[in-house]
Coordinates of C-alpha atoms in Angstrom, one line a residue:
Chain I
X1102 CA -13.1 38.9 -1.9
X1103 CA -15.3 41.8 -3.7
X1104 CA -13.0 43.0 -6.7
X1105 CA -11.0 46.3 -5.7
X1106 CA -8.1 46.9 -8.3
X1107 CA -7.8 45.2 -11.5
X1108 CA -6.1 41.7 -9.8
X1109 CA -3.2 39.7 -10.8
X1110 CA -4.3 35.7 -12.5
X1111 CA -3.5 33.2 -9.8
X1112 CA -5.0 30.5 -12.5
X1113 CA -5.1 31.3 -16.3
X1114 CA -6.0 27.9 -18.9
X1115 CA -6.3 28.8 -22.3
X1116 CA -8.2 26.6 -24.7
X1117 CA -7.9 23.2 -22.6
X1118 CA -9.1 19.8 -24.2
X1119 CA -8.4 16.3 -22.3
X1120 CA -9.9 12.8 -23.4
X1121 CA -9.7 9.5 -22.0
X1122 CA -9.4 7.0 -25.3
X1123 CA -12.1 8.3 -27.6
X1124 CA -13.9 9.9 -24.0
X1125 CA -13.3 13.6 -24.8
X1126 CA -13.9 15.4 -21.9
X1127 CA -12.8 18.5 -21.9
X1128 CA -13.6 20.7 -24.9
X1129 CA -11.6 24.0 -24.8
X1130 CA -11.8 25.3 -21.2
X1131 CA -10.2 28.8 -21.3
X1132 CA -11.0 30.8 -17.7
X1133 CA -9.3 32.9 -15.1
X1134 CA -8.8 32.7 -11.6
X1135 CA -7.9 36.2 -9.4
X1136 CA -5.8 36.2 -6.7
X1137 CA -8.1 35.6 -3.5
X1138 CA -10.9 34.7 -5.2
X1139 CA -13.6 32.1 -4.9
X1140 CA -14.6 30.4 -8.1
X1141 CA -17.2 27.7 -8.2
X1142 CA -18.2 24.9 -10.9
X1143 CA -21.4 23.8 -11.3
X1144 CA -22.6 21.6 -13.8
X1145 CA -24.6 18.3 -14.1
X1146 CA -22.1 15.2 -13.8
X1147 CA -19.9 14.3 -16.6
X1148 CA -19.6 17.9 -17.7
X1149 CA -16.2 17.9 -16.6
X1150 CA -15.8 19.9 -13.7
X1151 CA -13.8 17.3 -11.7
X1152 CA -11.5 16.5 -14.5
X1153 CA -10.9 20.0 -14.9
X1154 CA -9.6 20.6 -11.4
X1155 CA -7.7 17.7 -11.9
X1156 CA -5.7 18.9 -14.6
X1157 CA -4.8 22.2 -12.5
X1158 CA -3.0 20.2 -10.5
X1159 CA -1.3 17.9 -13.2
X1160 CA -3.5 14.9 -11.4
X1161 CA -4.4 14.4 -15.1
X1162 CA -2.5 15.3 -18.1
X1163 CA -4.0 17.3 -20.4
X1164 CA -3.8 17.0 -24.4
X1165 CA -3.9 20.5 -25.5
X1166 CA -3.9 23.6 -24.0
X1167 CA -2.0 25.4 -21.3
X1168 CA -2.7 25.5 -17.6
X1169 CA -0.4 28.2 -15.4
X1170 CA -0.7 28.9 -11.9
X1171 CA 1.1 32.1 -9.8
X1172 CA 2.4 32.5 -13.5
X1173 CA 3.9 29.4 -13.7
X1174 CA 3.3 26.1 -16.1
X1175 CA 1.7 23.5 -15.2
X1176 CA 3.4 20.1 -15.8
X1177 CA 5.7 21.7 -18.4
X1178 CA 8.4 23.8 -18.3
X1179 CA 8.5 26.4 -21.5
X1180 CA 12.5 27.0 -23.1
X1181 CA 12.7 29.2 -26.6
X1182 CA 8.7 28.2 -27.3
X1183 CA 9.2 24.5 -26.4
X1184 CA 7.7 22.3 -24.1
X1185 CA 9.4 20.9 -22.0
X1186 CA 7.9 18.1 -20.0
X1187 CA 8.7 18.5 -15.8
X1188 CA 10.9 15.5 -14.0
X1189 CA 8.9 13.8 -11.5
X1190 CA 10.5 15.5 -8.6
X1191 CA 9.7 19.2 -10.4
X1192 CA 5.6 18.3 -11.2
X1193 CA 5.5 17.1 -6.9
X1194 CA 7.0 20.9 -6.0
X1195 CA 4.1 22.5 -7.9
X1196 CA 1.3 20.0 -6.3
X1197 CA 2.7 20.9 -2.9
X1198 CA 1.5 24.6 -3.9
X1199 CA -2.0 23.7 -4.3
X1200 CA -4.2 22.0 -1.7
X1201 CA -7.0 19.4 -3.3
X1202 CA -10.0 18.5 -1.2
X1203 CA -11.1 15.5 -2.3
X1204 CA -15.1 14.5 -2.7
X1205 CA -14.3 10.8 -0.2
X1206 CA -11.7 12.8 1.6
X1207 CA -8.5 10.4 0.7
X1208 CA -7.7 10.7 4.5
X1209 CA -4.5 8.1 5.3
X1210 CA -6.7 5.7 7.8
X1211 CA -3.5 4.1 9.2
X1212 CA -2.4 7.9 10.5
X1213 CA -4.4 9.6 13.3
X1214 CA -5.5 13.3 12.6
X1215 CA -2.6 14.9 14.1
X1216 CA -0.3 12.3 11.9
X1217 CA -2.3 12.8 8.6
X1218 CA -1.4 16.6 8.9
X1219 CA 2.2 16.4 9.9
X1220 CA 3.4 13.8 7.4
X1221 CA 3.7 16.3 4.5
X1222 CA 5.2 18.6 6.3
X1223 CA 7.7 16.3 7.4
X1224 CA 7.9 14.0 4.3
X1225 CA 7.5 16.8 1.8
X1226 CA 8.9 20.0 3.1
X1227 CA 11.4 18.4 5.4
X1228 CA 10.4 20.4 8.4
X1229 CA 11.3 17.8 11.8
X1230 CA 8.4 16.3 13.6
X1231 CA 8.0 18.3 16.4
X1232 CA 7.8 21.1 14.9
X1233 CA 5.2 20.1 12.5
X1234 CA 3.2 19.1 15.1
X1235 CA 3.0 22.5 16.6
X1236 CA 1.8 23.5 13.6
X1237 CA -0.7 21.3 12.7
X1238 CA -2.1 21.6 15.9
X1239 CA -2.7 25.1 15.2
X1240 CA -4.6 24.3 11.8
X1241 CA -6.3 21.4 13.3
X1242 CA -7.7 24.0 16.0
X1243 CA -8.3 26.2 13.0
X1244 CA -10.6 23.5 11.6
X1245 CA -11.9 23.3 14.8
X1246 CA -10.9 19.9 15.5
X1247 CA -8.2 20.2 18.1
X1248 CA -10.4 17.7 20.6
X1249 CA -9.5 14.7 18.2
X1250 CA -5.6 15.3 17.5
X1251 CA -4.9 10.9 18.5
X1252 CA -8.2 10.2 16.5
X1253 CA -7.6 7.7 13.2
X1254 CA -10.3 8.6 10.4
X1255 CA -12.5 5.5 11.3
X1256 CA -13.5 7.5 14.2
X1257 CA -14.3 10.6 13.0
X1258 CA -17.4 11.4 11.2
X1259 CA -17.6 12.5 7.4
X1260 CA -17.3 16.1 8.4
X1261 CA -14.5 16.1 11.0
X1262 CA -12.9 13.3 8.5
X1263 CA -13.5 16.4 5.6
X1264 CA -11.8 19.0 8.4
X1265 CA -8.6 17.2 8.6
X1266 CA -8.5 16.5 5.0
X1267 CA -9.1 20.2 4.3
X1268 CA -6.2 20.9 7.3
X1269 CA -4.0 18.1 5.4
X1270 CA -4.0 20.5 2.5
X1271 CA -3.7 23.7 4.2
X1272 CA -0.7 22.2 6.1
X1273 CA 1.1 22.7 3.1
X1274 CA 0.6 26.2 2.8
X1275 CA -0.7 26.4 -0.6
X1276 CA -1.2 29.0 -2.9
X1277 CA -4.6 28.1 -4.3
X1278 CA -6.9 25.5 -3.0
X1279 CA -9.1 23.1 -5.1
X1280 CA -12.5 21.2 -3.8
X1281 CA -13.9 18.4 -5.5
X1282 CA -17.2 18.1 -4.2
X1283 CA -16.4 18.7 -0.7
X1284 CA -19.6 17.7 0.9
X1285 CA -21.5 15.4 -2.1
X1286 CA -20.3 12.3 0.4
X1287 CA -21.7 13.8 3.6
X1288 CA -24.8 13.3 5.6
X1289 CA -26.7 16.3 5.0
X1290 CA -26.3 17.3 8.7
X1291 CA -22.8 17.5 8.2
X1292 CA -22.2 19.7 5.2
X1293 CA -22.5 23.0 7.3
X1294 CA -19.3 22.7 9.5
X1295 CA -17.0 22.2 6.0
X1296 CA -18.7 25.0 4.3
X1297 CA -18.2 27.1 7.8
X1298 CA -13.9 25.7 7.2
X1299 CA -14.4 26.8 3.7
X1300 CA -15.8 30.2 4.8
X1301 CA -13.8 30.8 7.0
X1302 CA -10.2 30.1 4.7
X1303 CA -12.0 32.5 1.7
X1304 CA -12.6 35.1 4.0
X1305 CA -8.5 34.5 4.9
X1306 CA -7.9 35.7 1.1
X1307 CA -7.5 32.2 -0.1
X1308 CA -8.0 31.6 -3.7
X1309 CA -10.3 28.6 -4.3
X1310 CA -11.8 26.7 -6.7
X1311 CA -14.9 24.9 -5.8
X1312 CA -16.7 21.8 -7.8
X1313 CA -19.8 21.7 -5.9
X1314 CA -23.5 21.6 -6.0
X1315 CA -24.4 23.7 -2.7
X1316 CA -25.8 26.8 -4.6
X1317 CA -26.1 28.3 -1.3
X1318 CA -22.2 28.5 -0.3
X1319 CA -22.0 29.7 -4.3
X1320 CA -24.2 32.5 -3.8
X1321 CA -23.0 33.6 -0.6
X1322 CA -19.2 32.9 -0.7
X1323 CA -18.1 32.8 -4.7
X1324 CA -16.7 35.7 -6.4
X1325 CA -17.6 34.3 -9.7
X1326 CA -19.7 31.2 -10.6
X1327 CA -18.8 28.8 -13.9
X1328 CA -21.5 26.6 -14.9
X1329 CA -20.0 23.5 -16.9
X1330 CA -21.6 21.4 -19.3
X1331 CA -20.3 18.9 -22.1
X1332 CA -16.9 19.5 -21.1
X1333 CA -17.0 23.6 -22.2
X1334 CA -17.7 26.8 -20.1
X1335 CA -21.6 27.6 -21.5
X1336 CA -22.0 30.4 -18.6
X1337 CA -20.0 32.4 -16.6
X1338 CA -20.5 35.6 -14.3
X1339 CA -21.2 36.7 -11.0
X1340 CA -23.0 33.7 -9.0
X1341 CA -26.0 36.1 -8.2
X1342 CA -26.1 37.2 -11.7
X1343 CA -26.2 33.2 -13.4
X1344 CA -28.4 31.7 -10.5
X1345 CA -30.7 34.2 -10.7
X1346 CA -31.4 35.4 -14.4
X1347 CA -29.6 32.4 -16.5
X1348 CA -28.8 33.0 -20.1
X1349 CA -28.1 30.0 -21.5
X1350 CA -31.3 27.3 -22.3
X1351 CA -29.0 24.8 -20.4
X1352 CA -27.8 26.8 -17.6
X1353 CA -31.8 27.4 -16.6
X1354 CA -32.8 23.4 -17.7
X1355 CA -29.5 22.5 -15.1
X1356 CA -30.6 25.2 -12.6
X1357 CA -34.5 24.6 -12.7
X1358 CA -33.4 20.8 -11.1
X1359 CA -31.3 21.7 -8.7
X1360 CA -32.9 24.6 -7.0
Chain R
X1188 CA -32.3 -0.5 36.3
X1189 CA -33.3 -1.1 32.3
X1190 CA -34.4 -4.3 33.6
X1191 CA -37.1 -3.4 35.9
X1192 CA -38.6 -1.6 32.4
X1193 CA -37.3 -3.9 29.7
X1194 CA -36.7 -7.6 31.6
X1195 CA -34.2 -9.7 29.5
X1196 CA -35.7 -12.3 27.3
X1197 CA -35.7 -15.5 29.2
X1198 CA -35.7 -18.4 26.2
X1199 CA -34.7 -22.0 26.1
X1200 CA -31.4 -21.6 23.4
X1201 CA -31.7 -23.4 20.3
X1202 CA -29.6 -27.3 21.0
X1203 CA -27.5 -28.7 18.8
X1204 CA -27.6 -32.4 19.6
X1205 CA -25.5 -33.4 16.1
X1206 CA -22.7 -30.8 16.8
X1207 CA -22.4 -32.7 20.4
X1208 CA -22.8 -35.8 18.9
X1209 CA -19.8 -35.5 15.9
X1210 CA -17.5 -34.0 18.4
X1211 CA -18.1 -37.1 21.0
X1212 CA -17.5 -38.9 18.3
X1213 CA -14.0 -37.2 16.9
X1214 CA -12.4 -36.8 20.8
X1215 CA -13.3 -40.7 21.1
X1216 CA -11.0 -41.6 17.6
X1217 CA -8.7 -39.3 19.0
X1218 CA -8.4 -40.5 22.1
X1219 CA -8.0 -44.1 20.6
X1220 CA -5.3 -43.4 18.6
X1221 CA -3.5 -41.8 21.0
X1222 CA -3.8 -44.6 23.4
X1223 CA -3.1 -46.9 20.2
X1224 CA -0.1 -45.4 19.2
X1225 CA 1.3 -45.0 22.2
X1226 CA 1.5 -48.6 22.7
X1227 CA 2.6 -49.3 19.6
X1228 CA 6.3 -50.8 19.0
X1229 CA 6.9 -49.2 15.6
X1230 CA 6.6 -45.5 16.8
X1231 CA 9.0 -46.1 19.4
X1232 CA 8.7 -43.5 21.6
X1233 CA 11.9 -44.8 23.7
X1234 CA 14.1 -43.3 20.6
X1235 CA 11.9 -40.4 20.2
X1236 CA 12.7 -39.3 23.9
X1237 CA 16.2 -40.1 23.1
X1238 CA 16.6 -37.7 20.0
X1239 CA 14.1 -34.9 20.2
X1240 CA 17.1 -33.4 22.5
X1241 CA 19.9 -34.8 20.5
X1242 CA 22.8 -32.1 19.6
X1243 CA 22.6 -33.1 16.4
X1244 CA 19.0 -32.6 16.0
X1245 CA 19.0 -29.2 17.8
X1246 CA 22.1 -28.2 15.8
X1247 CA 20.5 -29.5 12.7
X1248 CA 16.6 -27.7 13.9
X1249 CA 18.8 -24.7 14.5
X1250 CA 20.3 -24.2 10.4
X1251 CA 16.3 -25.0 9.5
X1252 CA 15.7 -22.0 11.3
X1253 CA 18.4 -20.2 10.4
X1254 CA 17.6 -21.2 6.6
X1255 CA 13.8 -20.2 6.9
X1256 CA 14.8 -16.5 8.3
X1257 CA 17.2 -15.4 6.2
X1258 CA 15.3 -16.9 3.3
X1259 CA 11.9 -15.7 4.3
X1260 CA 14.0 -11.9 5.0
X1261 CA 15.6 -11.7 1.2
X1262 CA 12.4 -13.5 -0.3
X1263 CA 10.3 -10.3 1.2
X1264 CA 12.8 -7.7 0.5
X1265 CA 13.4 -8.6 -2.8
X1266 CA 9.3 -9.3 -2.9
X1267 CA 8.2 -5.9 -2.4
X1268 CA 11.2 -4.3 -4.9
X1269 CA 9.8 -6.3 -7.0
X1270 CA 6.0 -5.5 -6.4
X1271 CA 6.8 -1.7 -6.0
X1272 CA 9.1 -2.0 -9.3
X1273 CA 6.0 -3.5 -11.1
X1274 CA 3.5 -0.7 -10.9
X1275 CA 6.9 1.8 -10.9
X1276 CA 6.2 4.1 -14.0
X1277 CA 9.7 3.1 -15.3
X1278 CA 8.7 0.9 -18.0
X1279 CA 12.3 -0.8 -17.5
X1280 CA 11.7 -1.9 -13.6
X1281 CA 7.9 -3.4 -14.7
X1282 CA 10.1 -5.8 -17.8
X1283 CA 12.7 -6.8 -15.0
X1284 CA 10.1 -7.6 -12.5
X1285 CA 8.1 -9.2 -15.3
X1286 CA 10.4 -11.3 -16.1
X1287 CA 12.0 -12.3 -12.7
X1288 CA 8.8 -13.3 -11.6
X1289 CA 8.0 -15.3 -14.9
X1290 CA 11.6 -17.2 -14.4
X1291 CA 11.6 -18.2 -10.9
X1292 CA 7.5 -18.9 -10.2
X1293 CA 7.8 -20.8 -13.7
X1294 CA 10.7 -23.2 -12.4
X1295 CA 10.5 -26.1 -9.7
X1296 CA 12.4 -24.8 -6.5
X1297 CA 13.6 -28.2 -6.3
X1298 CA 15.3 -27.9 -9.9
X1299 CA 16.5 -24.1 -8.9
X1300 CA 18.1 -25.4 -6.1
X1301 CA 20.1 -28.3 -7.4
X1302 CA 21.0 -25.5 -10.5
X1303 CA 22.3 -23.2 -7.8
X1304 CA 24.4 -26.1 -6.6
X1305 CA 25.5 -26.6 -9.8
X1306 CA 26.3 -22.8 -10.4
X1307 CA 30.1 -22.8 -10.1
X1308 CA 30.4 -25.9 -12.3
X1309 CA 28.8 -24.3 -15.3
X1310 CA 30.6 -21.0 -15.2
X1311 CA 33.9 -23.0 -14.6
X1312 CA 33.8 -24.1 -18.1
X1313 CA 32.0 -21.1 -19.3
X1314 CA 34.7 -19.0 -18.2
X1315 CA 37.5 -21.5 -19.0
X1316 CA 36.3 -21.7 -22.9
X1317 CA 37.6 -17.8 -22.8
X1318 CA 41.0 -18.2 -24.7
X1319 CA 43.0 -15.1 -22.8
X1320 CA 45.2 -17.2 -20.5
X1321 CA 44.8 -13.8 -18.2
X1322 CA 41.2 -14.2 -18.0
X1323 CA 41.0 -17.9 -17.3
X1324 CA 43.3 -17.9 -14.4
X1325 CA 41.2 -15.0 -13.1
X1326 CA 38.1 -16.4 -13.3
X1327 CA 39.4 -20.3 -12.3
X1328 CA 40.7 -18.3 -8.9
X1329 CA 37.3 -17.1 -8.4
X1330 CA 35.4 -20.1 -9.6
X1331 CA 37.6 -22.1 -6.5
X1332 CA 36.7 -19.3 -4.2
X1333 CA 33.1 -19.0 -4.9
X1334 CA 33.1 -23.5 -4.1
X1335 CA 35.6 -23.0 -1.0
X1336 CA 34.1 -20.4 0.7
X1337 CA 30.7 -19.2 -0.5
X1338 CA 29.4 -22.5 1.4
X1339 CA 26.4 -24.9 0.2
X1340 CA 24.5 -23.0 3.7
X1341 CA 24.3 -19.8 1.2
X1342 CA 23.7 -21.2 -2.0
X1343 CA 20.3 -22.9 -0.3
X1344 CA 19.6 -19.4 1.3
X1345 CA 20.1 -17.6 -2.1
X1346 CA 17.9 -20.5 -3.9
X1347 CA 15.4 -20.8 -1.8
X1348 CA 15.0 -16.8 -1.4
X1349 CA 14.8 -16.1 -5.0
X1350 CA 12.4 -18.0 -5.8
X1351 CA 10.3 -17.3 -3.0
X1352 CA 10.7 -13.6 -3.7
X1353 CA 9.1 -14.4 -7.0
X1354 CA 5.8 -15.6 -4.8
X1355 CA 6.2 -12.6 -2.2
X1356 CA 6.3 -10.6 -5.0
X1357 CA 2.7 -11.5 -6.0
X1358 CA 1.4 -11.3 -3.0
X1359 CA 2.9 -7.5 -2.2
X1360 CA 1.4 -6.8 -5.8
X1361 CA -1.9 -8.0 -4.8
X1362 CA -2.1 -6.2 -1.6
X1363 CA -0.5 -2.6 -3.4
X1364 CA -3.8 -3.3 -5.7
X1365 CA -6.2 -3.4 -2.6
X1366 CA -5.4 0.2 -1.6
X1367 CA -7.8 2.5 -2.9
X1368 CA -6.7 4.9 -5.4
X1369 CA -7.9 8.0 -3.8
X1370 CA -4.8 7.2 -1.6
X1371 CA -1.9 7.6 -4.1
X1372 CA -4.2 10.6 -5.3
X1373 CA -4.5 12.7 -2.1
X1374 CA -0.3 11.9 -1.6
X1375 CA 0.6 13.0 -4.7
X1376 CA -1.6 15.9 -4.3
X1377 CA 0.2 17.4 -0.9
X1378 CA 3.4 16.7 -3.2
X1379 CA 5.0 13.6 -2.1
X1380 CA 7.3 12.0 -4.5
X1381 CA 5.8 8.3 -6.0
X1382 CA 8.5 6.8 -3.8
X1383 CA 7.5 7.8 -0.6
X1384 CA 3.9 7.3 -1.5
X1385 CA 4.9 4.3 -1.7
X1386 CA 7.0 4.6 1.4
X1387 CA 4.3 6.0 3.7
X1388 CA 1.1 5.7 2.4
X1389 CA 0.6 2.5 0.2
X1390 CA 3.0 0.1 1.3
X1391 CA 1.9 0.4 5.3
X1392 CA -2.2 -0.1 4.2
X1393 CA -1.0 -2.8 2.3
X1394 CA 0.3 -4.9 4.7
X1395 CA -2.4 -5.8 6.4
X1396 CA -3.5 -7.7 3.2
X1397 CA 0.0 -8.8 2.9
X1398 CA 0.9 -10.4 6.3
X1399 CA -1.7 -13.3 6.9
X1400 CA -0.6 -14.7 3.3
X1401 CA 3.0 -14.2 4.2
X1402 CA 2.9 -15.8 7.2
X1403 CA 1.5 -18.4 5.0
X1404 CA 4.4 -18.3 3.2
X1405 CA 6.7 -18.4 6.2
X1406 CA 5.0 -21.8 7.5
X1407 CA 5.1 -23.4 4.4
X1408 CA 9.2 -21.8 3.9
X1409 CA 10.1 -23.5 7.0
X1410 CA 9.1 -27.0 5.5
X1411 CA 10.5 -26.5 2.1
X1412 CA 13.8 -26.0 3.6
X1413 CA 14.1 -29.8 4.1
X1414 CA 14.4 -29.6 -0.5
X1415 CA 18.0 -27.8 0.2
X1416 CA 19.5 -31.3 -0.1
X1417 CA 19.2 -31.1 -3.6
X1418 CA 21.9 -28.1 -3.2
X1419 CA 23.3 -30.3 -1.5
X1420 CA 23.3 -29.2 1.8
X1421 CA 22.4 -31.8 4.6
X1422 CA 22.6 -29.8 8.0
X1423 CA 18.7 -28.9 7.9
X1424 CA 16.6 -30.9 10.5
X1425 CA 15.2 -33.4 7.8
X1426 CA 18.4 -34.2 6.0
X1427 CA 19.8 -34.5 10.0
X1428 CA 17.2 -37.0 11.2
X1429 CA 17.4 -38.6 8.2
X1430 CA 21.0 -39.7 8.0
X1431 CA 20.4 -40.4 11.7
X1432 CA 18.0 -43.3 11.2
X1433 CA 20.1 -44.4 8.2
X1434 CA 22.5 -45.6 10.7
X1435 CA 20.3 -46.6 13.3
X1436 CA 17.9 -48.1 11.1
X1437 CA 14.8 -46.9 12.6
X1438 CA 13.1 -44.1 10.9
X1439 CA 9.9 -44.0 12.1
X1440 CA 10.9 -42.2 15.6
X1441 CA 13.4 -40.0 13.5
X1442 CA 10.4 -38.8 11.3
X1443 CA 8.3 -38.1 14.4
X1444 CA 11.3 -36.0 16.1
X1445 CA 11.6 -33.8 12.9
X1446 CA 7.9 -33.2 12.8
X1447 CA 7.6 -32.3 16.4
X1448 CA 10.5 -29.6 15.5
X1449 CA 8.6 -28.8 12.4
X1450 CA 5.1 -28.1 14.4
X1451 CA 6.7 -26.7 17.3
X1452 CA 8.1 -23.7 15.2
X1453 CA 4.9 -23.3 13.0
X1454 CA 3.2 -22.8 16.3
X1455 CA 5.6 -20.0 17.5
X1456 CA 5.3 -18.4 13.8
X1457 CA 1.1 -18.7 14.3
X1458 CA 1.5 -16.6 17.5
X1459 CA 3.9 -14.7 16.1
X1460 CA 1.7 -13.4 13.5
X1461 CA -1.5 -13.0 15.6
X1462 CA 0.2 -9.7 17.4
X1463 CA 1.6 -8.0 13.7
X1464 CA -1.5 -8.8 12.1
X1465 CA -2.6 -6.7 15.4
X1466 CA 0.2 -4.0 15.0
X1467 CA -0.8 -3.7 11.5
X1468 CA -4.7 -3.5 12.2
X1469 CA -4.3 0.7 13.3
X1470 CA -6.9 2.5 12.2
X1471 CA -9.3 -0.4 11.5
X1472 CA -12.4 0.4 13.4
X1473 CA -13.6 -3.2 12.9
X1474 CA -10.3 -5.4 12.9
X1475 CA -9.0 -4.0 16.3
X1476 CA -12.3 -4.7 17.8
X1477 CA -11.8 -8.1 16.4
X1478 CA -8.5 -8.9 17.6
X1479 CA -8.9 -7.7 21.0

C-alpha cells in the first residue's frame, strides 16, 4: 500500500465531464489511480463522486473525456485517433474486470448467498457449477460468511448482505474494485465487519476506489484521499495530509461537519 | 414458566353479532335456492346427470382444454418476447413490440378470430390477382393446403394466442418495471450480457408480480375459448353442449353441464397457482411466511 517505486496507472481519466439534460455533473475530473492502491472520495452529496465511479465502469456514459483502466479504454475502443464505440458483448468483458459495491448492496434476493456468488462465474465466465461453488465457498469464508452459504439476502443482515455483495464482486476476480458508499445503508453497528472485508482485500494489494464518508477507514486504509465538490477535484493528497491541515475554504467548511 | 411471571390476559373478545347475523342470513338464501332449484322442472337435473359424462361433452371439454393450454403457452411465450423486446435497447424490437401490442389489444378477439378464419380466403385472391401463371398455381396449391390441412383447431389456437400475447405482454412489462433497478445495475456490473440479465436476474423476480395476474388470464382464457366459433370451430365444450340441446331442445341442463366443466377446471387452475405463486415466493421473507 505505502508507495515504493514509481507505480504503473491502474485508472487514468483525463478531463471528464458527464451531464444528465442540462444536470452537469461532472466538471473535468482528471486523477490517477496506482496499481494496489486505495483511493477514497469524499465530498458532500451531489458533488459527484458516485457518478464518477459509475462512469469507470461504463455504468454511465460519459460526454467528454477519456476513462482507461490496466491501460485500456473504457467503453471505446481507439483505431488511427478514432473512437470507436464497444459492441455490447465487448463493454460486459471490461465490467467483469472491475468489482462495484453498491451503497443498497443489489444482492439477487431470489439467489441464496452461495447462488448470488456462483452465478457470474457460471453465467459470465463459463466456469461449471460445481466448480464455482468451490470457489465461492472459499471467498464467502473469506468474507467470513461461510455459516450462511443456503441463506437468501432476506435473512441476512445489512452487513453480512454487504459481505456477499462484496464476495459477488470479488468472485469475478477483478482488477480494480469500486465502492459506492459501502456502509451509508448500514446500522451503525454494522459498518465495522465491511470495513474489516475492505481492510482485509487492500491489504491483499487490491486497488480500490472508495466513495465513502467513514473518515476513519480513509485515514487508516487510503493511500490517497480526493475530496469532491461541484462535480471537480478541489483537493487531493495524502488522507492524513487533507483531513488534517485542509487547503481549500471548502475542503475545511465540508470537513468541519463531518468530523 | 413465563406464565407464572407474566399470566396471559384473560378478556371477554370483542362480538360481532351483525357479522353472525348477515352470514345466517346468506347460508339461509342459499340454502333455499338450492332446495328451490333442485326441485325445479326447468333445471332438469335428470339430463344434467345424463350429459355431464357424455363422450361428446368430455371429448368436446377435452379440445377446451386443449385450446386454453396451447393458447395460454404461445400467449406467454410470445408475451414476455414481447415485454423483454420492449425495454430491449434495439430501438427496432421496442417499434415491433409497439406495434403488435397496439394491433392486437386494439381489435375485438371476436373480430380477430373470425379474420383468422377468413385468412386463406383473402390471400386466395390476393395471390391469385398476381398475373405470373407460375406464381398463382404456387400459391392456389398452398392456399388449398393451408384450408385442408392447417385445421380450424389451429387457426383458434393461433387467434386466440396472439391476441392474448398482446395482454401477457403488458403484464410481463409491468412486472420487468417492478424490479428495482439496482438489479440490472449490480448484473451488468459482474459483466453479464443484457440478455441474461434478463435471463437470470429480472425475468425470475418478476414473476412473482407476473403470475397471480396471469393466472388471471388463464381463468378468463379458458372461457373465451367458447368465442372460437366465430373461427368457426365447434368442438369446444360450449359450441358442443350447445348443438346438443339444439337437437334435444332443452338447453337449460346443457348450459349447467358446460358451466360445471367450466368451474371445475377454474378450480384446478386456482390450486394450481396457489403452489407456483409458492415456488416463485423464494427469498421473500414475508410471502413464504404467508403461504405456509
Amino acid at each position: 500500500m505505502s508507495s515504493t517505486a514509481p507505480r504503473e496507472p491502474m485508472v487514468v481519466a483525463e478531463q471528464v465531464h458527464k451531464s444528465f439534460g442540462s444536470n452537469h455533473v461532472l466538471r473535468g475530473i482528471s486523477l490517477e489511480v496506482s496499481r494496489g492502491e486505495v483511493m477514497c472520495l469524499v465530498g458532500p452529496s451531489g458533488s459527484g463522486k458516485s457518478t464518477f465511479l459509475r462512469c469507470i465502469n461504463h455504468l454511465e456514459k460519459i460526454n467528454s473525456g477519456r476513462i482507461s483502466v490496466d491501460g485500456t479504454l473504457i467503453g471505446y475502443r481507439e483505431n488511427n485517433g478514432k473512437l470507436y464505440e464497444l459492441s455490447a458483448r465487448e463493454a460486459a468483458a471490461q465490467r467483469a474486470g472491475i468489482g462495484m459495491v453498491f451503497q443498497r448492496f443489489n444482492l439477487f434476493p431470489h439467489m441464496t448467498a452461495l447462488q448470488n456468488v456462483t452465478t457470474g462465474m457460471v453465467r459470465v465466465q463459463g466456469i461449471n457449477q460445481s466448480d464455482a461453488e468451490i470457489e465461492a465457498k472459499k471467498i464467502l469464508e473469506r468474507v467470513g460468511l461461510s455459516e450462511k452459504l443456503g441463506h437468501y439476502p432476506a435473512h441476512l443482515s445489512g452487513g453480512q448482505q454487504q459481505r456477499v455483495a462484496i464476495a459477488r464482486s470479488l468472485a469475478m476476480r477483478p482488477k480494480l474494485m469500486l465502492f459506492d458508499e459501502p456502509t451509508s445503508a448500514l446500522d451503525p453497528e454494522l459498518v465495522g465487519e465491511v470495513l474489516d472485508v475492505m481492510k482485509e482485500l487492500a491489504s491483499t494489494g487490491m486497488t480500490m476506489i472508495v466513495v465513502t464518508h467513514e473518515m476513519g477507514f480513509a485515514r487508516e486504509v487510503a493511500d490517497s484521499l480526493i475530496f469532491m465538490d461541484g462535480g471537480v477535484v478541489v483537493e487531493s493528497g495524502k488522507p492524513i495530509d487533507v483531513l488534517n491541515n485542509p487547503q481549500e475554504a471548502r475542503t475545511k467548511s465540508f470537513l468541519s461537519k463531518v468530523l | 414458566m413465563q406464565s407464572t411471571n407474566h399470566p396471559p390476559i384473560k378478556a371477554v373478545p370483542l362480538r360481532h353479532p351483525f357479522r353472525w347475523a348477515v352470514a345466517l342470513f346468506l347460508v339461509l338464501s342459499a340454502a333455499a335456492f338450492i332446495v328451490d332449484a333442485a326441485h325445479r322442472s326447468a333445471y332438469d337435473w335428470k339430463s344434467f346427470r345424463k350429459y355431464i359424462f357424455d363422450t361428446r361433452v368430455l371429448q368436446a371439454a377435452g379440445v377446451t382444454l386443449a385450446l386454453t393450454a396451447l393458447a395460454m403457452t404461445f400467449a406467454i411465450t410470445l408475451g414476455i418476447s414481447l415485454a423483454v423486446m420492449r425495454r430491449s435497447p434495439n430501438p427496432v424490437f421496442r417499434s415491433v413490440s409497439w406495434l403488435f401490442i397496439w394491433i392486437f389489444r386494439g381489435t375485438p378477439v371476436y373480430v380477430q378470430l373470425v379474420f383468422w378464419g377468413l385468412l386463406s380466403t383473402i390471400y386466395h385472391s390476393f395471390f391469385v390477382g398476381i398475373p405470373d401463371i407460375h406464381f398463382n398455381n404456387f400459391y392456389l396449391g398452398f392456399h388449398q393446403a393451408i384450408s385442408q390441412n392447417f385445421s380450424l383447431f389451429w387457426i383458434a389456437v393461433i387467434g386466440l394466442s396472439l391476441n392474448e400475447a398482446a395482454y401477457m405482454a403488458e403484464i410481463v412489462r409491468a412486472g420487468l418495471l417492478s424490479v428495482d433497478a439496482g438489479q440490472e445495475e449490480a448484473a451488468t456490473s459482474i459483466g453479464m450480457s443484457w440478455w441474461a440479465t434478463m435471463r437470470y436476474v429480472v425475468i425470475p423476480q418478476a414473476m412473482r408480480i407476473i403470475i397471480p395476474p396471469t393466472g388471471n388470464e388463464i381463468v378468463s382464457m379458458l372461457k373465451t375459448t367458447s368465442l372460437v366459433t366465430a373461427v368457426p370451430l365447434v368442438t369446444d365444450l360450449y359450441a358442443r353442449t350447445r348443438d346438443i340441446s339444439a337437437e334435444t331442445y332443452n338447453p337449460i341442463p346443457l348450459l349447467l353441464v358446460a358451466s360445471a366443466w367450466y368451474l371445475a377446471f377454474t378450480t384446478i387452475l386456482m390450486v394450481i397457482q396457489y403452489y407456483i405463486e409458492k415456488r416463485f415466493a423464494r427469498g421473500q421473507a414475508t410471502l413464504m411466511a404467508a403461504a405456509s
